[in-house]
JSON list of C-alpha atoms in Angstrom, two decimals:
[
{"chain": "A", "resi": 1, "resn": "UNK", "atom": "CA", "xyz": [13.57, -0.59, 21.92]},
{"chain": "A", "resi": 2, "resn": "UNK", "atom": "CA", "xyz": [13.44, 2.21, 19.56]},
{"chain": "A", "resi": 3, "resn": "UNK", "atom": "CA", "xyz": [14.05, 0.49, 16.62]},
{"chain": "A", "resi": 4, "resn": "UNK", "atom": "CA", "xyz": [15.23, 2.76, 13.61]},
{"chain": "A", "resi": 5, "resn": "UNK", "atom": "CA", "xyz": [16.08, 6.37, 14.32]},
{"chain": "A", "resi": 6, "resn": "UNK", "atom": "CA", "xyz": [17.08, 9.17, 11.55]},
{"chain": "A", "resi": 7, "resn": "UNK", "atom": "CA", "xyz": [18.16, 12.31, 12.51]},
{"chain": "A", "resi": 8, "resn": "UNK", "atom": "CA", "xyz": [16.94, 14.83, 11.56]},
{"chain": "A", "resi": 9, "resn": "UNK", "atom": "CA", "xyz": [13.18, 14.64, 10.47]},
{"chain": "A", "resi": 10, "resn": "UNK", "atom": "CA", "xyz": [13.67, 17.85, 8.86]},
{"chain": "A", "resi": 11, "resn": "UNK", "atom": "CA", "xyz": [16.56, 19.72, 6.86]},
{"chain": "A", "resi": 12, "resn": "UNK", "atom": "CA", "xyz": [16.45, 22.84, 4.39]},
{"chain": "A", "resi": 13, "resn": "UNK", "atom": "CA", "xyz": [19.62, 23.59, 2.68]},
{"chain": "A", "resi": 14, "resn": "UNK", "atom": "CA", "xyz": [21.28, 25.76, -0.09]},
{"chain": "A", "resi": 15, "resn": "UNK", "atom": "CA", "xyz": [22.71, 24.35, -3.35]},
{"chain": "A", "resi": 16, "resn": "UNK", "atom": "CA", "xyz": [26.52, 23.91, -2.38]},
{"chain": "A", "resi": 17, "resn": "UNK", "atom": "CA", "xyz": [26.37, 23.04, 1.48]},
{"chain": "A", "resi": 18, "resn": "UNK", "atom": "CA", "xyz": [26.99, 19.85, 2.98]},
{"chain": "A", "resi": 19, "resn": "UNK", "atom": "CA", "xyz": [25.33, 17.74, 5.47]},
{"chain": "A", "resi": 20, "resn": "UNK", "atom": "CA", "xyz": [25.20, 14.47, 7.06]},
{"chain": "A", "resi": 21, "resn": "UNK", "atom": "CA", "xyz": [22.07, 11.96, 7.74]},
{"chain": "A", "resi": 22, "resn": "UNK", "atom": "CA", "xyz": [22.20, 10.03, 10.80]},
{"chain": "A", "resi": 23, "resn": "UNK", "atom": "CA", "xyz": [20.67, 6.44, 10.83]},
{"chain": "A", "resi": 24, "resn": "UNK", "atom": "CA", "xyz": [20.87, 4.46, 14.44]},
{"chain": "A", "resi": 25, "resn": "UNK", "atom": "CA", "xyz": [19.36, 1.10, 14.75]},
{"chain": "A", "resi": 26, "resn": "UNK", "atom": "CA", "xyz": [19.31, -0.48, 18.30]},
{"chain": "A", "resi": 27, "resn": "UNK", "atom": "CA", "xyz": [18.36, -4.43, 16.82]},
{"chain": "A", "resi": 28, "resn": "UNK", "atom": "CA", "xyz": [22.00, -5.39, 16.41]},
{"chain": "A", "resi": 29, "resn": "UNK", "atom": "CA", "xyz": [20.94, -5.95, 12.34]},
{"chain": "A", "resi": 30, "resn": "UNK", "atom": "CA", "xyz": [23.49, -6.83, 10.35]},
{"chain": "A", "resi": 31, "resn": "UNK", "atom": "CA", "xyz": [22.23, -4.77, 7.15]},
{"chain": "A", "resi": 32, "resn": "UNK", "atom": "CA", "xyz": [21.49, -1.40, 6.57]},
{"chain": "A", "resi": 33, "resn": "UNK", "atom": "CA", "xyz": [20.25, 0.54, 3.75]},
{"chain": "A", "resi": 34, "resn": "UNK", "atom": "CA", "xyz": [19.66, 4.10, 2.25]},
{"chain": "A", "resi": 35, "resn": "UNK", "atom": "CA", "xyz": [17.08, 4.68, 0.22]},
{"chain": "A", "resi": 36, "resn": "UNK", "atom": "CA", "xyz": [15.37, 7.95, -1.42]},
{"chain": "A", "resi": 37, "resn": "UNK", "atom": "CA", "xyz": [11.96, 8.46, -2.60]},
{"chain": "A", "resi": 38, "resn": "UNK", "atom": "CA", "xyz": [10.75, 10.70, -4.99]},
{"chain": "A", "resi": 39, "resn": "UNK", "atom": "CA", "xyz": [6.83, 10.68, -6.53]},
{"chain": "A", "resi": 40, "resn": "UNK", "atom": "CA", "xyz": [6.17, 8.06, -8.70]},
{"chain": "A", "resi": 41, "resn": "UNK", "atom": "CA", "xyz": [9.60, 6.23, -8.49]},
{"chain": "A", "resi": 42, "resn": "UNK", "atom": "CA", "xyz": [9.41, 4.17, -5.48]},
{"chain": "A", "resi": 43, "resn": "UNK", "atom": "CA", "xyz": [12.52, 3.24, -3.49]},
{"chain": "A", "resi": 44, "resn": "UNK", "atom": "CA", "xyz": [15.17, 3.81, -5.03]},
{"chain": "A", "resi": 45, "resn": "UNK", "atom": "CA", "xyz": [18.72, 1.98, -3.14]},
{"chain": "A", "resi": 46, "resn": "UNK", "atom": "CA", "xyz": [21.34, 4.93, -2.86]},
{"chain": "A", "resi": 47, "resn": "UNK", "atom": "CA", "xyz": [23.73, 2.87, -0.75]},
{"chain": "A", "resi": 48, "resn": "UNK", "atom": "CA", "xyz": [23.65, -0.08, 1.65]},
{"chain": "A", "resi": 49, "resn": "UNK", "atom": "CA", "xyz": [26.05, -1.95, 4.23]},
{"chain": "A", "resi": 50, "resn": "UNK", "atom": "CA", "xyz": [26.22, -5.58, 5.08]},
{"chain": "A", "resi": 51, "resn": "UNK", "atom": "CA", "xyz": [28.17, -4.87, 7.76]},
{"chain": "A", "resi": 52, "resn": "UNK", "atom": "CA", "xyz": [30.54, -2.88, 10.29]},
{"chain": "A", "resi": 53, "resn": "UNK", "atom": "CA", "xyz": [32.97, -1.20, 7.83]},
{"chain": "A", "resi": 54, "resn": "UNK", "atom": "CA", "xyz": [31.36, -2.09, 4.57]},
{"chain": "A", "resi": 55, "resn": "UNK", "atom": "CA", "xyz": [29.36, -0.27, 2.00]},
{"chain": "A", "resi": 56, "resn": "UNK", "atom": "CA", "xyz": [28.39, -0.60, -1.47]},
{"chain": "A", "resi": 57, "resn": "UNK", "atom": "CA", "xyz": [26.47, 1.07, -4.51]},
{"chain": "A", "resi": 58, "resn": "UNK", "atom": "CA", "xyz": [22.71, 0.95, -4.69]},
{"chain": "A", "resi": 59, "resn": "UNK", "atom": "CA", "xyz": [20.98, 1.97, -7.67]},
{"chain": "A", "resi": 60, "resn": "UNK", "atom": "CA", "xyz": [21.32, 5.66, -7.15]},
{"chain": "A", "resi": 61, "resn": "UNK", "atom": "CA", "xyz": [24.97, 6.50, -5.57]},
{"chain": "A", "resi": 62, "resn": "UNK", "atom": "CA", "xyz": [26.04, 9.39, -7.48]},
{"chain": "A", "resi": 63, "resn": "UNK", "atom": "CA", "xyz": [26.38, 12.35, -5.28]},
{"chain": "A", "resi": 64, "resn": "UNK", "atom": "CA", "xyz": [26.12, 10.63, -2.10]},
{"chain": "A", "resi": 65, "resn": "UNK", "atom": "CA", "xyz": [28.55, 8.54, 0.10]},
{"chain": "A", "resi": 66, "resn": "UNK", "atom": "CA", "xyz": [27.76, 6.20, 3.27]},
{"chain": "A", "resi": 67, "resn": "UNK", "atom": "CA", "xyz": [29.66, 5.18, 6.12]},
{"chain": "A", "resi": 68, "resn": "UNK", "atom": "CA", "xyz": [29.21, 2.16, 8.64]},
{"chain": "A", "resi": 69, "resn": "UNK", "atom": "CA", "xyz": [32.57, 2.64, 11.55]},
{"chain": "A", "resi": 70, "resn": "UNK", "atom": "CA", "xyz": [29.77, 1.40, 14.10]},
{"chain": "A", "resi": 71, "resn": "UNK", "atom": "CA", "xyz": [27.40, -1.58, 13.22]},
{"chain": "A", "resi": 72, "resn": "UNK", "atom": "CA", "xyz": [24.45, 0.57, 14.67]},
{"chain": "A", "resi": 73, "resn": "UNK", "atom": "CA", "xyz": [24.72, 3.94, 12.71]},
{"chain": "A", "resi": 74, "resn": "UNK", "atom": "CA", "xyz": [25.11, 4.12, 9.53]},
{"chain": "A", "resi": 75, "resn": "UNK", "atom": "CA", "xyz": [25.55, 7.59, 8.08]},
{"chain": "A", "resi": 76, "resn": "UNK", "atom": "CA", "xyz": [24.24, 9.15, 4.52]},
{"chain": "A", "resi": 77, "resn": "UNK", "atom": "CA", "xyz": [26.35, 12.37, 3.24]},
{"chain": "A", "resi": 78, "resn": "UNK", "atom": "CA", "xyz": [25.62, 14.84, 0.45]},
{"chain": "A", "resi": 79, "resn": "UNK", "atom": "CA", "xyz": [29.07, 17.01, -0.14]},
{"chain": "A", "resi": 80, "resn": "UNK", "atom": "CA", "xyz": [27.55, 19.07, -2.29]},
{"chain": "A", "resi": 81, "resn": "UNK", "atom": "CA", "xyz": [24.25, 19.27, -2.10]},
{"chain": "A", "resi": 82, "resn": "UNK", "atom": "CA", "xyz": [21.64, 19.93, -5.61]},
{"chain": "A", "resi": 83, "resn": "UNK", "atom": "CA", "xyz": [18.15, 20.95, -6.49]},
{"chain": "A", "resi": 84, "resn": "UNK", "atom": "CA", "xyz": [18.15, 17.51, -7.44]},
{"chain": "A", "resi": 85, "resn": "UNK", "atom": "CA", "xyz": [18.66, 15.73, -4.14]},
{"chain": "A", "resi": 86, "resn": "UNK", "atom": "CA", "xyz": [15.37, 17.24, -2.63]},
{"chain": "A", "resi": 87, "resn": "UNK", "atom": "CA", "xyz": [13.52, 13.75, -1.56]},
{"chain": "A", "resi": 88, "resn": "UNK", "atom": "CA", "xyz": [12.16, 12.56, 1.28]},
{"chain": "A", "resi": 89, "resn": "UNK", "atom": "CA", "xyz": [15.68, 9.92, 2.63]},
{"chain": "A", "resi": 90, "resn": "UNK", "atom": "CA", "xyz": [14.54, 6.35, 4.90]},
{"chain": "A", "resi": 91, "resn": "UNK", "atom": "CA", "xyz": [16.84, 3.99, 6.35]},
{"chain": "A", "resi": 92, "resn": "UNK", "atom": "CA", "xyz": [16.47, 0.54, 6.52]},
{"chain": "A", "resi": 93, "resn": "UNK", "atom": "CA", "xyz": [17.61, -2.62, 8.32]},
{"chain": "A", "resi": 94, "resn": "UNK", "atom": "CA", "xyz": [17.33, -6.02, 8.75]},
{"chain": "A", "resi": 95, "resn": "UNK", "atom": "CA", "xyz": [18.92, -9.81, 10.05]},
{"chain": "A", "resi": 96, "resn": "UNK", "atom": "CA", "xyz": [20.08, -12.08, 6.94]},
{"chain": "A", "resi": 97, "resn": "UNK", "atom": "CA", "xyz": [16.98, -13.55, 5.12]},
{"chain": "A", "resi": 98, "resn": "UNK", "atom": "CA", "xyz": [14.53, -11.43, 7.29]},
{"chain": "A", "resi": 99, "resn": "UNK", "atom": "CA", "xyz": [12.20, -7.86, 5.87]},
{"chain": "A", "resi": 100, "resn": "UNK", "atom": "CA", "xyz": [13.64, -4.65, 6.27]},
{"chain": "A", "resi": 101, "resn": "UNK", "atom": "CA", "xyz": [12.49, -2.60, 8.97]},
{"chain": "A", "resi": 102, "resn": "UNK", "atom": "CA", "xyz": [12.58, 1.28, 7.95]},
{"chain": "A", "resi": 103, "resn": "UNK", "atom": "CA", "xyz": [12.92, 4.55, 9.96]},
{"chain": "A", "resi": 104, "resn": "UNK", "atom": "CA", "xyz": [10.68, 7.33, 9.92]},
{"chain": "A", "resi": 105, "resn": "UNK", "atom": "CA", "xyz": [12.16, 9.00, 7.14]},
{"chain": "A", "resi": 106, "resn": "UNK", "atom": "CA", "xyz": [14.47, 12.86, 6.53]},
{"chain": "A", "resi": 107, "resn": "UNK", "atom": "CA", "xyz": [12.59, 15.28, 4.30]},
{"chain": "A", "resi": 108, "resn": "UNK", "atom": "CA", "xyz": [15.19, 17.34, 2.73]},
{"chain": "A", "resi": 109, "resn": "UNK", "atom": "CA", "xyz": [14.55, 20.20, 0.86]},
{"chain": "A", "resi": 110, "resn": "UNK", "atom": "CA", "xyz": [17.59, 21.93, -1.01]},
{"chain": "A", "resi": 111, "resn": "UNK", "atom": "CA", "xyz": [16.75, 25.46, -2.68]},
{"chain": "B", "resi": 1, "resn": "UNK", "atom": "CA", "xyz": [16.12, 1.66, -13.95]},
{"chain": "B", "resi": 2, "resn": "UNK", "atom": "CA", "xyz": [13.57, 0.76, -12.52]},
{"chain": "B", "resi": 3, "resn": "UNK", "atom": "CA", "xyz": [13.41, -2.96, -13.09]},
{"chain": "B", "resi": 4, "resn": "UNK", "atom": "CA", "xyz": [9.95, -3.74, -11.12]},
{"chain": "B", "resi": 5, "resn": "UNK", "atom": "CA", "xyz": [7.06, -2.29, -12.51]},
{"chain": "B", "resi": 6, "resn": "UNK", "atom": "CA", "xyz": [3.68, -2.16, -10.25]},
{"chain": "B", "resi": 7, "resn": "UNK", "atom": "CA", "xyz": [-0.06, -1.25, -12.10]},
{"chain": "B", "resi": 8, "resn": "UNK", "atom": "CA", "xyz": [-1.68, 0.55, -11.53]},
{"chain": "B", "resi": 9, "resn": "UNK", "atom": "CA", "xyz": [0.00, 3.94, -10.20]},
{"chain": "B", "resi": 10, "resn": "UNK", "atom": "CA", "xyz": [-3.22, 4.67, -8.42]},
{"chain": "B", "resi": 11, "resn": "UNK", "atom": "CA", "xyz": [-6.94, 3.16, -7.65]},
{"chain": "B", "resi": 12, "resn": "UNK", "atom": "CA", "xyz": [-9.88, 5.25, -6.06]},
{"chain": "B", "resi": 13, "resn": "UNK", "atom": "CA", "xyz": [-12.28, 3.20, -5.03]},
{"chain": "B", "resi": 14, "resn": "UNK", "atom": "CA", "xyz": [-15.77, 2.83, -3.01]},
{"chain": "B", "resi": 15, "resn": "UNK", "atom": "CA", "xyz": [-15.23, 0.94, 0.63]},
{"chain": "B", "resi": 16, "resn": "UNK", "atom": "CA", "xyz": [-16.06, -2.06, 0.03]},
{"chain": "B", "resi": 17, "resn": "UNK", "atom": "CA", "xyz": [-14.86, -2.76, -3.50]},
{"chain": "B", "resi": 18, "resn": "UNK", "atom": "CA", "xyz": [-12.02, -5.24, -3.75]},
{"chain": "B", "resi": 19, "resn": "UNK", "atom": "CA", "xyz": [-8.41, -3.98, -5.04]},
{"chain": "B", "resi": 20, "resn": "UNK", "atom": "CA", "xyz": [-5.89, -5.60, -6.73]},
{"chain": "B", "resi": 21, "resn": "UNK", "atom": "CA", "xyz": [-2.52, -4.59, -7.76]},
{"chain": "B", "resi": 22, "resn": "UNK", "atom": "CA", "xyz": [-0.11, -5.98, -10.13]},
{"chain": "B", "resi": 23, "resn": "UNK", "atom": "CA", "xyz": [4.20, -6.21, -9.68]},
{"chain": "B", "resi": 24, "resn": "UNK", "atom": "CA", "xyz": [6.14, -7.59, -12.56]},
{"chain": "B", "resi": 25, "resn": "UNK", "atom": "CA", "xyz": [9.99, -8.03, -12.77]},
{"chain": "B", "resi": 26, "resn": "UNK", "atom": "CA", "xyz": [11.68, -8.04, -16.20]},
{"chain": "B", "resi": 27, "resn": "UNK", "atom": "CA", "xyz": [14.15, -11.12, -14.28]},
{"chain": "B", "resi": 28, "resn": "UNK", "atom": "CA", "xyz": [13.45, -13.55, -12.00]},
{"chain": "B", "resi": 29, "resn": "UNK", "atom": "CA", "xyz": [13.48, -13.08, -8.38]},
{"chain": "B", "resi": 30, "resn": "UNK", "atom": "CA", "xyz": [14.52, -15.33, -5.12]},
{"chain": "B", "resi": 31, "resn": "UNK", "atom": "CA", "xyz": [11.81, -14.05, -3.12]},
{"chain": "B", "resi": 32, "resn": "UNK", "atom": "CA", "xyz": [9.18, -11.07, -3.26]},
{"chain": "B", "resi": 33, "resn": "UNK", "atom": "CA", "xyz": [8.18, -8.84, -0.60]},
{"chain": "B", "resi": 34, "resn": "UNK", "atom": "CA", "xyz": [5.60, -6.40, -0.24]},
{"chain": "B", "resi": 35, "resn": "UNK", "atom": "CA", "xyz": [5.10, -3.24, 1.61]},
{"chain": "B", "resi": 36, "resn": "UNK", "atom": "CA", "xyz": [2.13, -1.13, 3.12]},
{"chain": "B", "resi": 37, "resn": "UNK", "atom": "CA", "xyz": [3.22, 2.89, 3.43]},
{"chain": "B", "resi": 38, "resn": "UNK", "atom": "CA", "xyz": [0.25, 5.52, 5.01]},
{"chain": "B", "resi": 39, "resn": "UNK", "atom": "CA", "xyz": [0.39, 8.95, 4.00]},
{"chain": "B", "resi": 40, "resn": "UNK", "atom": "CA", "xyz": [3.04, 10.47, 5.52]},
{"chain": "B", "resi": 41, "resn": "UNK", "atom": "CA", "xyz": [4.45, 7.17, 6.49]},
{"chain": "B", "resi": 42, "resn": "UNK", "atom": "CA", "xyz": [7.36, 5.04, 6.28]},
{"chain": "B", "resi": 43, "resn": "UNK", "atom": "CA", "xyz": [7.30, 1.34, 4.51]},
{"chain": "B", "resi": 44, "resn": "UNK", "atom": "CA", "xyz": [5.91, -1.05, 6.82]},
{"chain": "B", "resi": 45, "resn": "UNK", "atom": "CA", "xyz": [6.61, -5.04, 6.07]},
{"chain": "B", "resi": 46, "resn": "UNK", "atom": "CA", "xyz": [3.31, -7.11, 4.94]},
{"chain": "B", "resi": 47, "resn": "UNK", "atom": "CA", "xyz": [4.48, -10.37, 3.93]},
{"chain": "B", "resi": 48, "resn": "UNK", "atom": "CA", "xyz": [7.26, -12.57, 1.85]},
{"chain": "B", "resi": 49, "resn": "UNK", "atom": "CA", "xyz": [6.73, -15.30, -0.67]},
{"chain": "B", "resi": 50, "resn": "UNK", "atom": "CA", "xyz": [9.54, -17.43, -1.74]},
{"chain": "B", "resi": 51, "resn": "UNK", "atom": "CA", "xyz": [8.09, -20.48, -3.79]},
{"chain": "B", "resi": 52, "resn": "UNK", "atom": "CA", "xyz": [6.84, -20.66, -6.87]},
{"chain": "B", "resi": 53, "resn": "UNK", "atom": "CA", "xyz": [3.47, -20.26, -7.60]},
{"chain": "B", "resi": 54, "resn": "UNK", "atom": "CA", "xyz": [2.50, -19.50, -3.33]},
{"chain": "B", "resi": 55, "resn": "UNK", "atom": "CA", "xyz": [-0.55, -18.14, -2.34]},
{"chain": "B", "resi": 56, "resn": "UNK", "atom": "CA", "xyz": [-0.51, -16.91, 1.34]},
{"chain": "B", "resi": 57, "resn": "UNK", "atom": "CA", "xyz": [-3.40, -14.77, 2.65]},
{"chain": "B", "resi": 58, "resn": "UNK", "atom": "CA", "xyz": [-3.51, -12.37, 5.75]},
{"chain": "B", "resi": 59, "resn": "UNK", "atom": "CA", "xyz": [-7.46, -11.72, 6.66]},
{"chain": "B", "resi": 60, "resn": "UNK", "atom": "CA", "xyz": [-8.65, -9.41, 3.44]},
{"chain": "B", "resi": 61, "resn": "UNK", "atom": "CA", "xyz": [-5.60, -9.60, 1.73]},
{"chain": "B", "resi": 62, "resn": "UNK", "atom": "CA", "xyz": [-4.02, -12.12, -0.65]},
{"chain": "B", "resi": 63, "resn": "UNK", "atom": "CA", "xyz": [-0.67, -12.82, -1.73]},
{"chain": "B", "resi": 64, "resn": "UNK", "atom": "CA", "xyz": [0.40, -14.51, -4.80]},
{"chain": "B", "resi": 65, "resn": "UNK", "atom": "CA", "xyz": [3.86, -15.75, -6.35]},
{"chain": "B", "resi": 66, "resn": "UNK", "atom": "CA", "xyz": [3.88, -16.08, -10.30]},
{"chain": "B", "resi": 67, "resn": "UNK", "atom": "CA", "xyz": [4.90, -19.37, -11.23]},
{"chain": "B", "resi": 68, "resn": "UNK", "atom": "CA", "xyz": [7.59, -17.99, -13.26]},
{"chain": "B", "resi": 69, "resn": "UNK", "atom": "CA", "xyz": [8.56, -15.98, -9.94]},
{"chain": "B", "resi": 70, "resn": "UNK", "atom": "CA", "xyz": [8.91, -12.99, -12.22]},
{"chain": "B", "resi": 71, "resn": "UNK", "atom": "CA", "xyz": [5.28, -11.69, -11.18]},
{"chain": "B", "resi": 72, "resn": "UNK", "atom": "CA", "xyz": [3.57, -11.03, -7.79]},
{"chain": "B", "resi": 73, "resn": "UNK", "atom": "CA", "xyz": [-0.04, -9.33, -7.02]},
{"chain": "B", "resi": 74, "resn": "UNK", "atom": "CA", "xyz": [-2.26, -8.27, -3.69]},
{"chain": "B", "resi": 75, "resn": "UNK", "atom": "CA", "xyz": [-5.63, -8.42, -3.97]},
{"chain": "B", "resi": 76, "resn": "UNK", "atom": "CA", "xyz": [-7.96, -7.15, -1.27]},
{"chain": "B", "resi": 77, "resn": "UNK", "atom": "CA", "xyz": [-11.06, -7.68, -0.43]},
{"chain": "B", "resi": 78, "resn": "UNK", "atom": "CA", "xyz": [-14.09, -5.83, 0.63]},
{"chain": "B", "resi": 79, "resn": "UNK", "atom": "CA", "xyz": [-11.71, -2.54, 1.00]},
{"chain": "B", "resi": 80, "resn": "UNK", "atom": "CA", "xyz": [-11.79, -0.63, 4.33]},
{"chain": "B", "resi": 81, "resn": "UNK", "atom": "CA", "xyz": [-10.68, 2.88, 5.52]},
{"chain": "B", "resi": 82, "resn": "UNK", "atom": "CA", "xyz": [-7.84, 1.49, 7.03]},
{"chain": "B", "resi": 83, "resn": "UNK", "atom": "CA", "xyz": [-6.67, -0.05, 3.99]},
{"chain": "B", "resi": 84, "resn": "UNK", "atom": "CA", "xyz": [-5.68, 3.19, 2.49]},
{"chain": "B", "resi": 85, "resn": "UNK", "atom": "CA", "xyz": [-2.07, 3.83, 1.48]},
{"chain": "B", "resi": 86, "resn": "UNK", "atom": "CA", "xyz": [0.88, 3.01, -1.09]},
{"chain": "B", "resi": 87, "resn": "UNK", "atom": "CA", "xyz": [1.05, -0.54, -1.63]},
{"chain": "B", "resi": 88, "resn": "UNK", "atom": "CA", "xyz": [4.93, -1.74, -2.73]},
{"chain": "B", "resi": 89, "resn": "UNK", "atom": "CA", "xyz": [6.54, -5.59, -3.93]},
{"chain": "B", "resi": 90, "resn": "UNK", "atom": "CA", "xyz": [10.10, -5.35, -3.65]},
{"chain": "B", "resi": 91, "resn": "UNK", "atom": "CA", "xyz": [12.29, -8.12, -5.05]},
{"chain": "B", "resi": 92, "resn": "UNK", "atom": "CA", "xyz": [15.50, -10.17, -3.95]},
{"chain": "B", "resi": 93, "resn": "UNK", "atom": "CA", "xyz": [17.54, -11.37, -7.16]},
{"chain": "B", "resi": 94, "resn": "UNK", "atom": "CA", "xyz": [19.55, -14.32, -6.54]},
{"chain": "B", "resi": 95, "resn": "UNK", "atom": "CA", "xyz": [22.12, -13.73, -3.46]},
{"chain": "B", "resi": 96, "resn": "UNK", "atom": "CA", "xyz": [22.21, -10.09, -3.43]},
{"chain": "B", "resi": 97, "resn": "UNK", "atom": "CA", "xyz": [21.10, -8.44, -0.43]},
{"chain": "B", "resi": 98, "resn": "UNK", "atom": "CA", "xyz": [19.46, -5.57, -2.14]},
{"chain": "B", "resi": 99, "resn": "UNK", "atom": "CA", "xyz": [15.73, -5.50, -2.52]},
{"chain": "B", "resi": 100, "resn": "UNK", "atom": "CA", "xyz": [14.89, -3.60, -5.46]},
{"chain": "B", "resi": 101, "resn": "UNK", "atom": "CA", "xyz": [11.84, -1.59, -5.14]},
{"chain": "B", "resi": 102, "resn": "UNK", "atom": "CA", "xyz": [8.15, -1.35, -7.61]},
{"chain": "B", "resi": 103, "resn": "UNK", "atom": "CA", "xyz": [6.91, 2.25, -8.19]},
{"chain": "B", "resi": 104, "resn": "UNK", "atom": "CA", "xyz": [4.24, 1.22, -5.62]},
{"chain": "B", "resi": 105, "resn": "UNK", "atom": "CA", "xyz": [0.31, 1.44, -6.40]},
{"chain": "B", "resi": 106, "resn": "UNK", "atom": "CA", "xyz": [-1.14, 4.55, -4.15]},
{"chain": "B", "resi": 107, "resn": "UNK", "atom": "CA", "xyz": [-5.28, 3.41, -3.10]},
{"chain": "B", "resi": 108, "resn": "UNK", "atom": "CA", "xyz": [-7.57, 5.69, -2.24]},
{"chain": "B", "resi": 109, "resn": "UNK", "atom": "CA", "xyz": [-11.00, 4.18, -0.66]},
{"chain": "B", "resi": 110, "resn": "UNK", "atom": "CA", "xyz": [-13.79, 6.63, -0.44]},
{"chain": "B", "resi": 111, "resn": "UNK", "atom": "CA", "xyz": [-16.29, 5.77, 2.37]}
]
């Protein structure tokens, strides 16, 4: 039981290029989340899914966009990545009315 | 913005000392959670209060619900080692099925 996965641990990329974050839960949880975290701001909620084939806006959803075509991965993608983007990204899921259990995190870098 | 606040950002103290940390919400929340993250960590879940005015405890630490259930704190005592980290509440508003984060309160203990 793995838990939450994110792929990968690590990315560096150049202002302009695209990529996609990979978030796999093997709990069969209903929810899933994307959040960012920069130094003194906490968590802040970029997107989240309550479930197969369903997103919506978090907090911070400018510059990003989700998808959820399999109830166990749910997928983060910058288009167009910025300066501005460079946080560390966790995942999260969870069952209706229960905490959110969080992967290990993606610390992206964009120069 | 942010919507949660937590004091303080950060708290050195002497192992040993007791800790406390503060998490107010400018509206009033279904249910607060809070959140233990190690250096280099991801968020790991502590505990959830729901009712007005509970106190739960969990060995050292304690757990309290503002009667208005628009504040929360964690207060620990007799600090250990161990006990060193970023410290979050995150709150539920009404049915949504977003938490929203604090800015978190980072402890230091010195041994």
């Amino acid at each position: 039981n793995a838990g939450v996965t994110q792929t990968p641990k690590f990315r560096v990329l150049k202002t302009g290029q695209s990529m996609t974050l990979l978030c796999a839960q093997d709990m069969n949880h209903e929810y899933m989340y994307w959040y960012r975290q920069d130094p003194g701001m906490g968590l802040r909620l970029i997107h989240y899914s309550v479930g197969e084939g369903t997103t919506a806006k978090g907090e911070v959803p400018d510059g990003y966009n989700v998808s959820r075509l399999k109830k166990q991965n749910f997928l983060l993608g910058l288009e167009s990545a910025a300066p501005s983007q460079t946080s560390v990204y966790f995942c999260a899921s969870k069952l209706p009315n229960q905490p959110q259990h969080f992967g290990d995190g993606t610390r992206l870098s964009i120069l | 913005g942010q919507q949660v606040m937590q004091i303080p950002q950060y708290q050195h103290v002497q192992e040993g000392e007791d800790f406390t940390t503060y998490c107010n919400s400018s509206t009033t929340l279904s249910n607060i959670q809070w959140y233990k993250q190690r250096p280099g960590g991801h968020p790991v879940f502590l505990i959830q209060l729901v009712k007005s005015g509970e106190v739960k405890k969990q060995k050292r630490l304690t757990f309290q619900f503002g009667e208005a259930k628009k504040n929360s704190s964690l207060h620990i005592t007799a600090t250990q080692t161990t006990d060193v980290g970023t410290y979050f509440c995150a709150g539920l508003r009404g049915a949504t099925n977003k938490l929203i984060f604090g800015t978190g309160t980072l402890l230091a203990v010195q041994p």
